[in-house]
Coordinates of C-alpha atoms and ligand atoms in Angstrom, one line a residue:
M465 CA -1.6 -169.5 -107.4
N466 CA -2.0 -171.5 -110.6
R467 CA -0.1 -170.9 -113.8
G468 CA -3.2 -169.7 -115.8
A469 CA -3.6 -166.7 -113.4
R470 CA -0.1 -165.4 -114.3
K471 CA -0.3 -165.5 -118.0
P472 CA -3.4 -163.8 -119.4
G473 CA -4.7 -165.5 -122.5
R474 CA -7.0 -164.0 -125.2
L475 CA -10.2 -162.5 -124.0
V476 CA -13.4 -163.9 -125.4
V477 CA -16.5 -161.7 -124.9
V478 CA -19.9 -163.3 -125.5
S479 CA -23.0 -161.2 -125.5
N480 CA -26.3 -161.2 -127.2
R481 CA -25.5 -158.0 -129.0
V482 CA -22.1 -157.3 -130.4
A483 CA -20.9 -153.8 -131.0
L484 CA -19.3 -154.2 -134.4
P485 CA -16.5 -151.7 -135.2
Q486 CA -18.5 -150.0 -138.1
Q487 CA -21.3 -149.1 -135.7
T488 CA -20.6 -145.7 -134.4
S489 CA -23.1 -145.2 -131.6
T490 CA -21.6 -147.7 -129.2
G491 CA -22.2 -147.1 -125.4
G492 CA -19.8 -147.4 -122.4
L493 CA -20.0 -151.1 -122.1
A494 CA -19.1 -151.6 -125.7
S495 CA -16.1 -149.3 -125.5
A496 CA -15.0 -151.0 -122.3
M497 CA -15.1 -154.4 -124.0
Q498 CA -13.4 -153.1 -127.1
A499 CA -10.6 -151.6 -125.0
A500 CA -10.1 -154.9 -123.1
L501 CA -10.1 -156.9 -126.3
R502 CA -7.6 -154.5 -127.9
E503 CA -5.3 -154.7 -124.9
R504 CA -5.0 -158.5 -124.8
G505 CA -6.3 -159.5 -128.2
G506 CA -9.6 -161.2 -128.4
L507 CA -12.8 -162.4 -129.9
W508 CA -16.3 -161.0 -129.5
F509 CA -19.0 -163.5 -130.2
G510 CA -22.8 -163.0 -130.4
W511 CA -25.9 -162.3 -132.4
S512 CA -25.4 -160.3 -135.6
G513 CA -28.7 -158.4 -134.8
K514 CA -30.1 -159.9 -138.1
V515 CA -33.0 -162.2 -138.5
S516 CA -32.5 -164.5 -141.5
G517 CA -32.3 -168.1 -142.6
N518 CA -28.5 -167.9 -142.9
R519 CA -26.9 -170.3 -140.4
E520 CA -23.3 -169.4 -141.3
L521 CA -20.9 -167.8 -138.9
H522 CA -19.9 -164.3 -140.0
Q523 CA -16.3 -163.5 -139.1
H524 CA -14.1 -160.5 -139.6
T525 CA -11.1 -159.0 -137.9
D526 CA -10.3 -155.5 -136.9
G527 CA -6.8 -155.1 -135.7
P528 CA -6.3 -157.4 -132.6
I529 CA -10.1 -158.1 -132.4
D530 CA -11.9 -160.9 -134.1
Y531 CA -15.6 -160.6 -134.4
A532 CA -17.8 -163.7 -135.0
T533 CA -21.6 -163.3 -135.2
I534 CA -24.6 -165.4 -136.2
D535 CA -28.0 -164.5 -137.5
L536 CA -31.1 -165.8 -135.8
S537 CA -34.0 -167.5 -137.6
R538 CA -37.4 -165.8 -137.2
T539 CA -38.5 -168.5 -134.8
D540 CA -35.3 -168.4 -132.8
H541 CA -35.6 -164.6 -132.5
D542 CA -39.2 -164.8 -131.4
D543 CA -38.8 -167.6 -128.9
F544 CA -35.4 -166.6 -127.6
Y545 CA -35.1 -162.8 -127.7
A546 CA -38.7 -161.6 -127.8
G547 CA -39.9 -164.6 -125.9
F548 CA -38.0 -166.2 -123.0
A549 CA -35.3 -163.4 -122.6
N550 CA -37.6 -160.4 -122.8
S551 CA -41.1 -161.7 -122.0
T552 CA -40.1 -164.1 -119.2
L553 CA -36.7 -163.3 -117.7
W554 CA -36.7 -159.5 -118.1
P555 CA -39.9 -158.9 -116.2
L556 CA -39.0 -161.4 -113.5
L557 CA -35.5 -159.9 -113.1
H558 CA -37.1 -156.5 -112.7
Y559 CA -39.5 -157.6 -110.0
R560 CA -42.5 -157.8 -112.3
P561 CA -43.9 -161.3 -111.9
D562 CA -47.3 -160.0 -113.0
L563 CA -45.8 -159.4 -116.5
V564 CA -44.0 -162.7 -116.8
D565 CA -45.2 -164.6 -119.8
Y566 CA -43.9 -168.2 -119.6
Q567 CA -44.3 -170.5 -122.6
R568 CA -42.6 -173.8 -123.0
E569 CA -41.7 -173.1 -126.6
H570 CA -40.0 -169.9 -125.6
L571 CA -37.9 -171.7 -123.1
D572 CA -37.1 -174.3 -125.8
G573 CA -36.0 -171.5 -128.1
Y574 CA -33.9 -170.0 -125.4
L575 CA -32.0 -173.2 -124.8
R576 CA -31.8 -173.9 -128.6
V577 CA -30.1 -170.5 -129.2
N578 CA -27.8 -171.0 -126.3
E579 CA -26.8 -174.4 -127.7
L580 CA -26.3 -172.7 -131.1
F581 CA -24.0 -170.2 -129.5
A582 CA -22.1 -173.0 -127.7
E583 CA -21.8 -175.1 -130.9
H584 CA -20.2 -172.3 -132.9
L585 CA -18.2 -170.9 -130.0
V586 CA -16.5 -174.1 -129.0
K587 CA -14.9 -174.3 -132.4
L588 CA -13.3 -170.9 -132.0
L589 CA -11.8 -171.4 -128.5
K590 CA -8.1 -171.8 -127.6
P591 CA -7.2 -173.5 -124.3
S592 CA -5.7 -170.4 -122.9
D593 CA -8.7 -168.2 -123.6
I594 CA -10.6 -166.5 -120.8
L595 CA -14.3 -166.1 -121.4
W596 CA -16.6 -163.3 -120.3
V597 CA -20.3 -163.9 -120.9
H598 CA -22.8 -161.1 -120.5
D599 CA -26.3 -161.0 -119.3
Y600 CA -29.6 -162.8 -118.9
H601 CA -29.8 -164.0 -122.5
L602 CA -27.0 -166.5 -121.9
I603 CA -27.4 -168.0 -118.4
P604 CA -27.0 -171.7 -119.5
L605 CA -24.1 -171.0 -121.9
A606 CA -21.2 -172.1 -119.6
A607 CA -23.0 -175.3 -118.8
M608 CA -23.4 -176.1 -122.5
L609 CA -19.7 -175.2 -123.1
R610 CA -18.6 -177.4 -120.2
A611 CA -20.6 -180.3 -121.5
R612 CA -18.6 -179.9 -124.7
G613 CA -15.4 -180.2 -122.7
V614 CA -14.5 -176.5 -122.3
R615 CA -12.2 -176.1 -119.3
N616 CA -11.4 -172.4 -119.7
R617 CA -12.2 -169.9 -117.0
I618 CA -15.6 -168.5 -117.7
G619 CA -17.1 -165.4 -116.1
F620 CA -20.6 -164.1 -116.2
F621 CA -21.9 -160.6 -115.6
L622 CA -25.5 -159.9 -115.0
H623 CA -26.4 -156.4 -116.2
T624 CA -29.9 -156.5 -114.6
P625 CA -30.9 -156.7 -111.0
L626 CA -31.3 -160.2 -109.5
P627 CA -34.6 -160.3 -107.5
A628 CA -35.1 -161.9 -104.1
A629 CA -35.2 -165.7 -104.1
A630 CA -38.9 -165.6 -103.2
L631 CA -39.5 -164.1 -106.6
L632 CA -37.0 -166.2 -108.6
I633 CA -38.9 -169.3 -107.5
A634 CA -41.9 -168.0 -109.4
L635 CA -40.1 -169.0 -112.6
P636 CA -41.3 -172.4 -113.7
Q637 CA -38.4 -174.8 -113.7
H638 CA -36.2 -172.1 -112.1
R639 CA -33.9 -174.6 -110.5
A640 CA -32.8 -176.4 -113.6
L641 CA -32.1 -173.1 -115.3
L642 CA -30.5 -171.1 -112.5
E643 CA -28.3 -174.0 -111.3
T644 CA -26.5 -173.8 -114.6
L645 CA -25.0 -170.5 -113.3
A646 CA -22.7 -172.8 -111.2
S647 CA -20.9 -173.7 -114.4
Y648 CA -19.3 -170.2 -114.4
D649 CA -16.2 -169.6 -112.3
L650 CA -17.2 -166.1 -111.4
I651 CA -20.5 -164.3 -111.4
G652 CA -20.5 -160.6 -111.3
L653 CA -23.4 -158.5 -110.0
H654 CA -24.0 -154.8 -109.6
S655 CA -24.8 -154.6 -105.9
A656 CA -24.7 -156.2 -102.6
R657 CA -28.5 -156.6 -102.8
D658 CA -28.1 -158.7 -106.0
L659 CA -25.4 -160.8 -104.4
R660 CA -27.5 -161.5 -101.4
A661 CA -30.3 -162.7 -103.6
L662 CA -27.9 -165.0 -105.5
E663 CA -26.5 -166.5 -102.3
D664 CA -30.0 -166.8 -100.7
Y665 CA -31.2 -168.6 -103.8
F666 CA -28.4 -171.1 -103.9
L667 CA -28.4 -171.7 -100.2
H668 CA -32.1 -171.9 -99.5
E669 CA -33.8 -172.9 -102.8
A670 CA -31.2 -174.9 -104.6
G671 CA -29.5 -177.1 -102.0
G672 CA -26.1 -175.3 -102.2
A673 CA -23.6 -174.4 -99.5
M674 CA -21.3 -171.6 -98.6
R675 CA -17.6 -172.6 -98.9
P676 CA -15.3 -171.8 -96.0
G677 CA -12.8 -169.8 -98.1
G678 CA -15.7 -167.8 -99.7
G679 CA -17.7 -168.7 -102.8
L680 CA -20.6 -171.1 -103.2
R681 CA -20.9 -174.8 -103.8
A682 CA -24.0 -175.8 -105.9
A683 CA -25.9 -179.0 -105.2
S684 CA -24.1 -180.5 -108.2
G685 CA -20.9 -180.2 -106.2
R686 CA -19.4 -177.5 -108.5
S687 CA -17.9 -174.5 -106.7
F688 CA -18.0 -170.9 -108.0
R689 CA -17.5 -167.4 -106.8
A690 CA -19.8 -164.4 -106.9
G691 CA -19.0 -160.8 -106.3
V692 CA -20.1 -157.2 -106.5
F693 CA -18.7 -155.3 -109.5
P694 CA -20.7 -152.1 -110.0
I695 CA -20.4 -151.2 -113.7
S696 CA -19.4 -147.6 -114.5
I697 CA -18.6 -145.2 -117.3
D698 CA -15.5 -143.7 -118.9
T699 CA -15.8 -140.7 -116.5
A700 CA -13.0 -138.6 -118.0
L701 CA -14.2 -139.2 -121.5
V702 CA -17.8 -138.4 -120.7
A703 CA -16.7 -135.1 -119.0
K704 CA -14.6 -134.2 -122.0
T705 CA -17.3 -135.0 -124.5
A706 CA -19.8 -132.9 -122.5
R707 CA -17.5 -129.9 -122.4
A708 CA -16.9 -130.2 -126.2
A709 CA -20.7 -130.6 -126.8
E710 CA -21.3 -127.0 -125.7
A711 CA -20.1 -125.9 -129.1
H712 CA -22.6 -128.2 -131.0
E713 CA -25.2 -126.4 -133.0
E714 CA -28.0 -128.6 -131.6
I715 CA -27.1 -127.7 -128.0
G716 CA -27.3 -124.0 -128.9
Q717 CA -30.7 -124.7 -130.5
L718 CA -31.9 -126.4 -127.3
R719 CA -30.6 -123.6 -125.1
K720 CA -32.3 -121.0 -127.3
S721 CA -35.6 -122.8 -127.4
L722 CA -35.7 -122.9 -123.6
E723 CA -35.7 -119.1 -123.3
G724 CA -34.1 -119.2 -119.9
R725 CA -36.3 -122.0 -118.4
S726 CA -34.7 -124.6 -116.3
L727 CA -34.4 -127.9 -118.0
I728 CA -35.3 -131.3 -116.4
I729 CA -34.1 -134.2 -118.4
G730 CA -34.8 -137.9 -118.5
V731 CA -33.2 -140.3 -121.0
D732 CA -34.3 -143.9 -121.0
R733 CA -34.9 -146.8 -123.3
L734 CA -38.7 -147.1 -123.6
D735 CA -39.2 -149.8 -121.0
Y736 CA -41.8 -150.4 -118.3
S737 CA -38.9 -150.9 -115.8
K738 CA -37.9 -147.3 -116.2
G739 CA -40.9 -145.9 -114.3
L740 CA -41.8 -143.4 -117.0
A741 CA -45.5 -143.3 -116.3
Q742 CA -44.8 -142.7 -112.5
R743 CA -42.3 -140.0 -113.5
F744 CA -44.9 -138.2 -115.7
M745 CA -47.4 -138.4 -112.9
A746 CA -44.9 -136.9 -110.5
Y747 CA -44.2 -134.0 -112.9
A748 CA -47.9 -133.4 -113.3
H749 CA -48.3 -133.4 -109.6
L750 CA -45.6 -130.7 -109.3
L751 CA -47.3 -128.6 -112.0
E752 CA -50.6 -129.0 -110.2
R753 CA -49.4 -127.9 -106.8
E754 CA -46.8 -125.3 -107.9
P755 CA -48.4 -122.9 -110.4
E756 CA -45.5 -120.5 -110.0
L757 CA -43.2 -122.9 -111.7
H758 CA -45.3 -122.9 -114.9
R759 CA -43.4 -121.4 -117.8
R760 CA -40.2 -121.5 -115.7
I761 CA -39.4 -125.2 -116.3
T762 CA -39.4 -127.7 -119.2
F763 CA -39.2 -131.4 -118.9
L764 CA -37.4 -133.1 -121.9
Q765 CA -38.0 -136.9 -121.8
I766 CA -36.0 -138.8 -124.5
A767 CA -37.3 -142.4 -124.8
P768 CA -36.2 -144.4 -127.8
P769 CA -38.6 -147.3 -128.4
S770 CA -37.3 -150.8 -127.9
R771 CA -38.4 -154.5 -128.1
G772 CA -41.5 -153.5 -130.1
A773 CA -42.2 -157.2 -130.7
V774 CA -43.2 -157.6 -127.0
P775 CA -46.8 -156.5 -126.3
E776 CA -46.0 -154.8 -123.0
Y777 CA -43.6 -152.4 -124.8
R778 CA -46.2 -151.4 -127.3
Q779 CA -48.6 -150.8 -124.4
I780 CA -46.3 -148.6 -122.4
R781 CA -45.5 -146.6 -125.5
R782 CA -49.3 -145.9 -126.0
E783 CA -49.7 -145.1 -122.4
L784 CA -46.9 -142.6 -122.3
E785 CA -48.1 -140.9 -125.5
R786 CA -51.5 -140.5 -123.9
M787 CA -50.0 -139.1 -120.6
A788 CA -47.7 -136.7 -122.3
G789 CA -50.6 -135.4 -124.4
H790 CA -52.8 -135.1 -121.4
I791 CA -50.2 -133.2 -119.3
N792 CA -49.5 -130.8 -122.2
G793 CA -53.2 -130.4 -122.8
M794 CA -53.8 -129.6 -119.1
Y795 CA -50.9 -127.2 -118.5
A796 CA -49.5 -125.9 -121.8
A797 CA -49.8 -122.2 -122.8
P798 CA -49.6 -120.9 -126.4
D799 CA -45.9 -120.2 -125.9
W800 CA -45.0 -123.1 -123.5
A801 CA -45.2 -126.9 -123.5
P802 CA -44.3 -128.4 -120.1
I803 CA -43.2 -131.8 -121.6
R804 CA -41.2 -132.5 -124.7
Y805 CA -41.5 -136.2 -125.2
V806 CA -39.1 -137.5 -127.9
N807 CA -39.2 -141.1 -129.1
Q808 CA -35.8 -140.9 -130.8
S809 CA -32.2 -141.8 -130.0
F810 CA -29.4 -139.3 -130.2
P811 CA -25.6 -139.7 -130.6
H812 CA -23.9 -140.0 -127.3
S813 CA -21.9 -136.8 -127.7
L814 CA -25.1 -134.8 -128.1
L815 CA -26.7 -136.5 -125.1
T816 CA -23.8 -135.4 -122.8
G817 CA -24.4 -131.8 -124.0
Y818 CA -28.1 -132.1 -123.1
Y819 CA -27.2 -133.5 -119.7
R820 CA -24.8 -130.6 -119.1
H821 CA -27.4 -128.1 -119.9
A822 CA -30.1 -129.7 -117.7
R823 CA -30.6 -128.3 -114.2
V824 CA -32.1 -131.6 -113.1
G825 CA -31.4 -135.2 -114.2
L826 CA -34.5 -137.2 -113.4
V827 CA -33.6 -140.9 -113.3
T828 CA -36.4 -142.9 -111.6
P829 CA -36.5 -146.5 -112.7
L830 CA -38.8 -148.8 -110.7
R831 CA -35.8 -151.3 -110.9
D832 CA -32.5 -151.1 -112.7
G833 CA -29.3 -153.1 -112.5
M834 CA -27.1 -150.0 -112.4
N835 CA -28.4 -147.1 -114.7
L836 CA -25.5 -145.5 -116.5
V837 CA -27.6 -142.5 -117.5
A838 CA -27.4 -141.4 -113.8
K839 CA -23.6 -141.7 -113.9
E840 CA -23.3 -139.9 -117.3
Y841 CA -25.5 -137.1 -116.1
V842 CA -23.2 -136.5 -113.2
A843 CA -20.0 -136.7 -115.3
S844 CA -21.4 -134.3 -117.9
Q845 CA -22.0 -131.4 -115.4
N846 CA -20.2 -128.1 -115.5
P847 CA -18.2 -128.2 -112.1
K848 CA -18.9 -124.5 -111.6
D849 CA -22.6 -124.7 -112.0
P850 CA -23.6 -128.4 -111.7
G851 CA -27.2 -129.7 -111.9
V852 CA -28.9 -132.0 -109.4
L853 CA -29.5 -135.7 -109.9
I854 CA -32.8 -137.2 -108.7
L855 CA -32.3 -140.9 -108.5
S856 CA -34.4 -143.9 -107.7
R857 CA -33.5 -145.9 -104.6
F858 CA -34.1 -149.0 -106.8
A859 CA -31.4 -148.3 -109.3
G860 CA -28.0 -150.0 -108.6
A861 CA -26.4 -146.5 -109.0
A862 CA -28.1 -145.4 -105.7
F863 CA -25.6 -147.5 -103.7
E864 CA -22.7 -145.3 -105.0
L865 CA -24.4 -142.0 -105.8
S866 CA -25.8 -141.4 -102.3
D867 CA -25.5 -137.6 -102.7
A868 CA -28.2 -137.6 -105.3
L869 CA -31.7 -136.8 -104.1
L870 CA -32.8 -140.4 -103.6
V871 CA -36.5 -141.1 -104.1
N872 CA -39.0 -143.9 -104.3
P873 CA -40.3 -143.6 -107.9
A874 CA -43.7 -144.9 -106.9
D875 CA -44.2 -142.0 -104.5
T876 CA -45.4 -139.2 -106.7
A877 CA -45.4 -136.6 -104.0
E878 CA -41.8 -137.5 -102.9
V879 CA -40.6 -137.2 -106.5
A880 CA -42.4 -133.9 -106.9
D881 CA -40.8 -132.6 -103.7
A882 CA -37.4 -133.7 -104.9
L883 CA -38.0 -131.8 -108.2
E884 CA -38.9 -128.7 -106.4
R885 CA -35.9 -129.0 -104.1
A886 CA -33.6 -129.6 -107.0
L887 CA -34.9 -126.6 -108.9
K888 CA -34.4 -124.4 -105.9
M889 CA -31.1 -125.9 -104.6
P890 CA -28.5 -123.2 -103.8
L891 CA -25.2 -123.4 -105.8
K892 CA -23.1 -124.3 -102.8
E893 CA -25.2 -127.5 -102.1
R894 CA -25.3 -128.4 -105.8
R895 CA -21.5 -128.2 -105.9
Q896 CA -21.0 -130.2 -102.7
R897 CA -23.3 -133.0 -103.8
W898 CA -21.8 -133.1 -107.4
R899 CA -18.2 -133.1 -106.1
S900 CA -18.8 -136.1 -103.9
M901 CA -20.6 -138.1 -106.6
M902 CA -17.9 -137.2 -109.2
D903 CA -15.2 -138.4 -106.7
V904 CA -16.8 -141.8 -106.8
L905 CA -17.0 -141.8 -110.5
E906 CA -13.4 -140.7 -110.9
R907 CA -12.2 -143.4 -108.5
R908 CA -14.3 -146.2 -110.0
D909 CA -14.6 -145.8 -113.8
I910 CA -15.3 -148.4 -116.4
T911 CA -11.6 -149.5 -116.6
V912 CA -11.5 -150.1 -112.9
W913 CA -14.7 -152.2 -113.3
R914 CA -13.5 -154.4 -116.1
N915 CA -10.0 -154.9 -114.6
A916 CA -11.5 -155.8 -111.2
F917 CA -13.7 -158.4 -112.8
L918 CA -11.1 -159.9 -115.1
D919 CA -8.5 -160.0 -112.2
A920 CA -11.0 -161.8 -110.0
L921 CA -11.8 -164.2 -112.8
A922 CA -8.1 -164.9 -113.4
A923 CA -7.7 -165.6 -109.7
T924 CA -10.4 -168.3 -109.5
P925 CA -9.2 -171.9 -109.3
A926 CA -8.8 -173.5 -112.7
P927 CA -11.9 -175.4 -113.7
A928 CA -11.7 -179.2 -113.1
R929 CA -11.6 -181.6 -116.0
M930 CA -15.1 -182.8 -117.1
T931 CA -15.8 -186.4 -116.1
Q932 CA -18.8 -186.6 -118.4
P933 CA -18.6 -187.3 -122.1
A934 CA -18.6 -184.1 -124.0
S935 CA -20.7 -184.9 -127.0
A936 CA -23.2 -182.4 -128.2
A937 CA -26.1 -184.7 -127.3
A938 CA -24.8 -184.9 -123.7
S939 CA -25.1 -181.2 -123.3
Q940 CA -28.8 -180.9 -123.8
I941 CA -30.2 -179.4 -120.6
T942 CA -33.4 -181.3 -119.8
L943 CA -35.4 -178.4 -118.4
A944 CA -38.6 -179.3 -120.1
K945 CA -38.4 -183.0 -119.4
R946 CA -37.8 -183.5 -115.7
P947 CA -40.4 -183.6 -113.0
L948 CA -40.6 -180.3 -111.2
D949 CA -39.6 -181.2 -107.7
E950 CA -37.0 -183.8 -108.3
P951 CA -33.4 -182.8 -107.7
S952 CA -32.1 -183.8 -111.1
P953 CA -28.8 -184.0 -113.0
R954 CA -28.3 -181.0 -115.3
Y955 CA -27.4 -183.2 -118.2
E956 CA -29.0 -186.3 -119.7
Ligands
F6P1154 O1 -29.1 -155.4 -119.4 C1 -30.0 -154.8 -120.2 C2 -29.6 -154.7 -121.6 O2 -29.3 -156.0 -122.2 C3 -28.4 -153.8 -121.8 O3 -27.2 -154.4 -121.9 C4 -28.8 -153.0 -123.1 O4 -28.5 -151.7 -122.9 C5 -30.2 -153.1 -123.2 O5 -30.7 -154.1 -122.3 C6 -30.6 -153.2 -124.6 O6 -31.6 -154.2 -124.9 P1 -31.8 -154.8 -126.3 O7 -30.6 -155.5 -126.7 O8 -33.0 -155.8 -126.0 O9 -32.2 -153.7 -127.2

């Protein structure tokens, strides 16, 4: 074992969005990162969330945590965030090659912003720091840092699914971009399916090899490790928050408005990957075929809009408004609306109360890296009278929550059947299913997740010294310039 593994240095978290301490509505990942940063002292670096012409680094400190953020220019935001990250990579990673919009200038913007991150970050790093980079926005960041001479251990966690190699190769210049993943020391993925896809890609599309002691060697010769680390929630805290939420006025109001009807709940960022249109169709199918359920159930779908700069998001929003209106038009009575469709976000504490009050949690993404709503729904339940989780087989959470009613979200009849079964499920079965899922969540919570990743990262061999000059110019990844099929160096 090397010396670095024994003495944990400062943790440096890098992500596109940074949960600044003054922002109150931070989610599970943000609290997990904050807890880790508080424990060992650290720095959180990323985009400020602002679009401006200001190129300065914003820095401030809150106890043991330093925050450093940068604004993005309008062009960088449009090319990097709305463009390559969310119009090219996001649909590809969610198995939607039909929606991939690839534009050279978006890729240039993506690389430009990653270079900008690297340029600022390198000045803030200490030799003993351990870096943890998050998500698809920052795939080439480690390569750009390495080119600047950074030898620290760098881990990467992908919060989305990783599709099969056969899909990844649909991305123009995929190899030049994806091979930069080899500059990380450890790559964390949510599920064994994602890990298989990564290995398959490196072995069969990128000239890599499996190493005898585990791990992968890229065609460049650099070795790295990859592993499955299913992200989780702060299970005990969610359960406590949900119990406390029962006293909230808003929960009382919801309960009263239901007039004894069973609540079905869905909570999702408004995104085409969440399968909302298919979910609405399944609900309509249930209403069509089970008239005796009319007036006895209410479906509350909370869907805060996101990424409005991307046309597909505006389109799905219009489509869902139309569908919700249509279903209510078809089935509503003067004193009953079958769907309550709400484009608004709510404080986390209130959501846990809504989950606790819902007889059914309907979580049916077409693809999802993990889906923490599924886990939070389970953790929020009243152990004496728990609700039933209906979960898409294509969410990472399905690997762990196998006692949910697992469905194919595209199969409207199957989802309608699951809804009916959940609404009629006897208490004994509900309790058994809930207990076994809750056991998993109690055993593997968010703290277990982050410690598992950080321990595995600390145990990776120390990165070798760079043999190349570390000038900024040398770090320019030449994605746009090299001929497509030529195995090329990653740096000029
Ligand atoms: O991995 C998906 C993700 O980046 C999550 O980390 C986050 O919850 C969500 O997408 C938010 O997306 P955005 O930052 O684009 O609003």
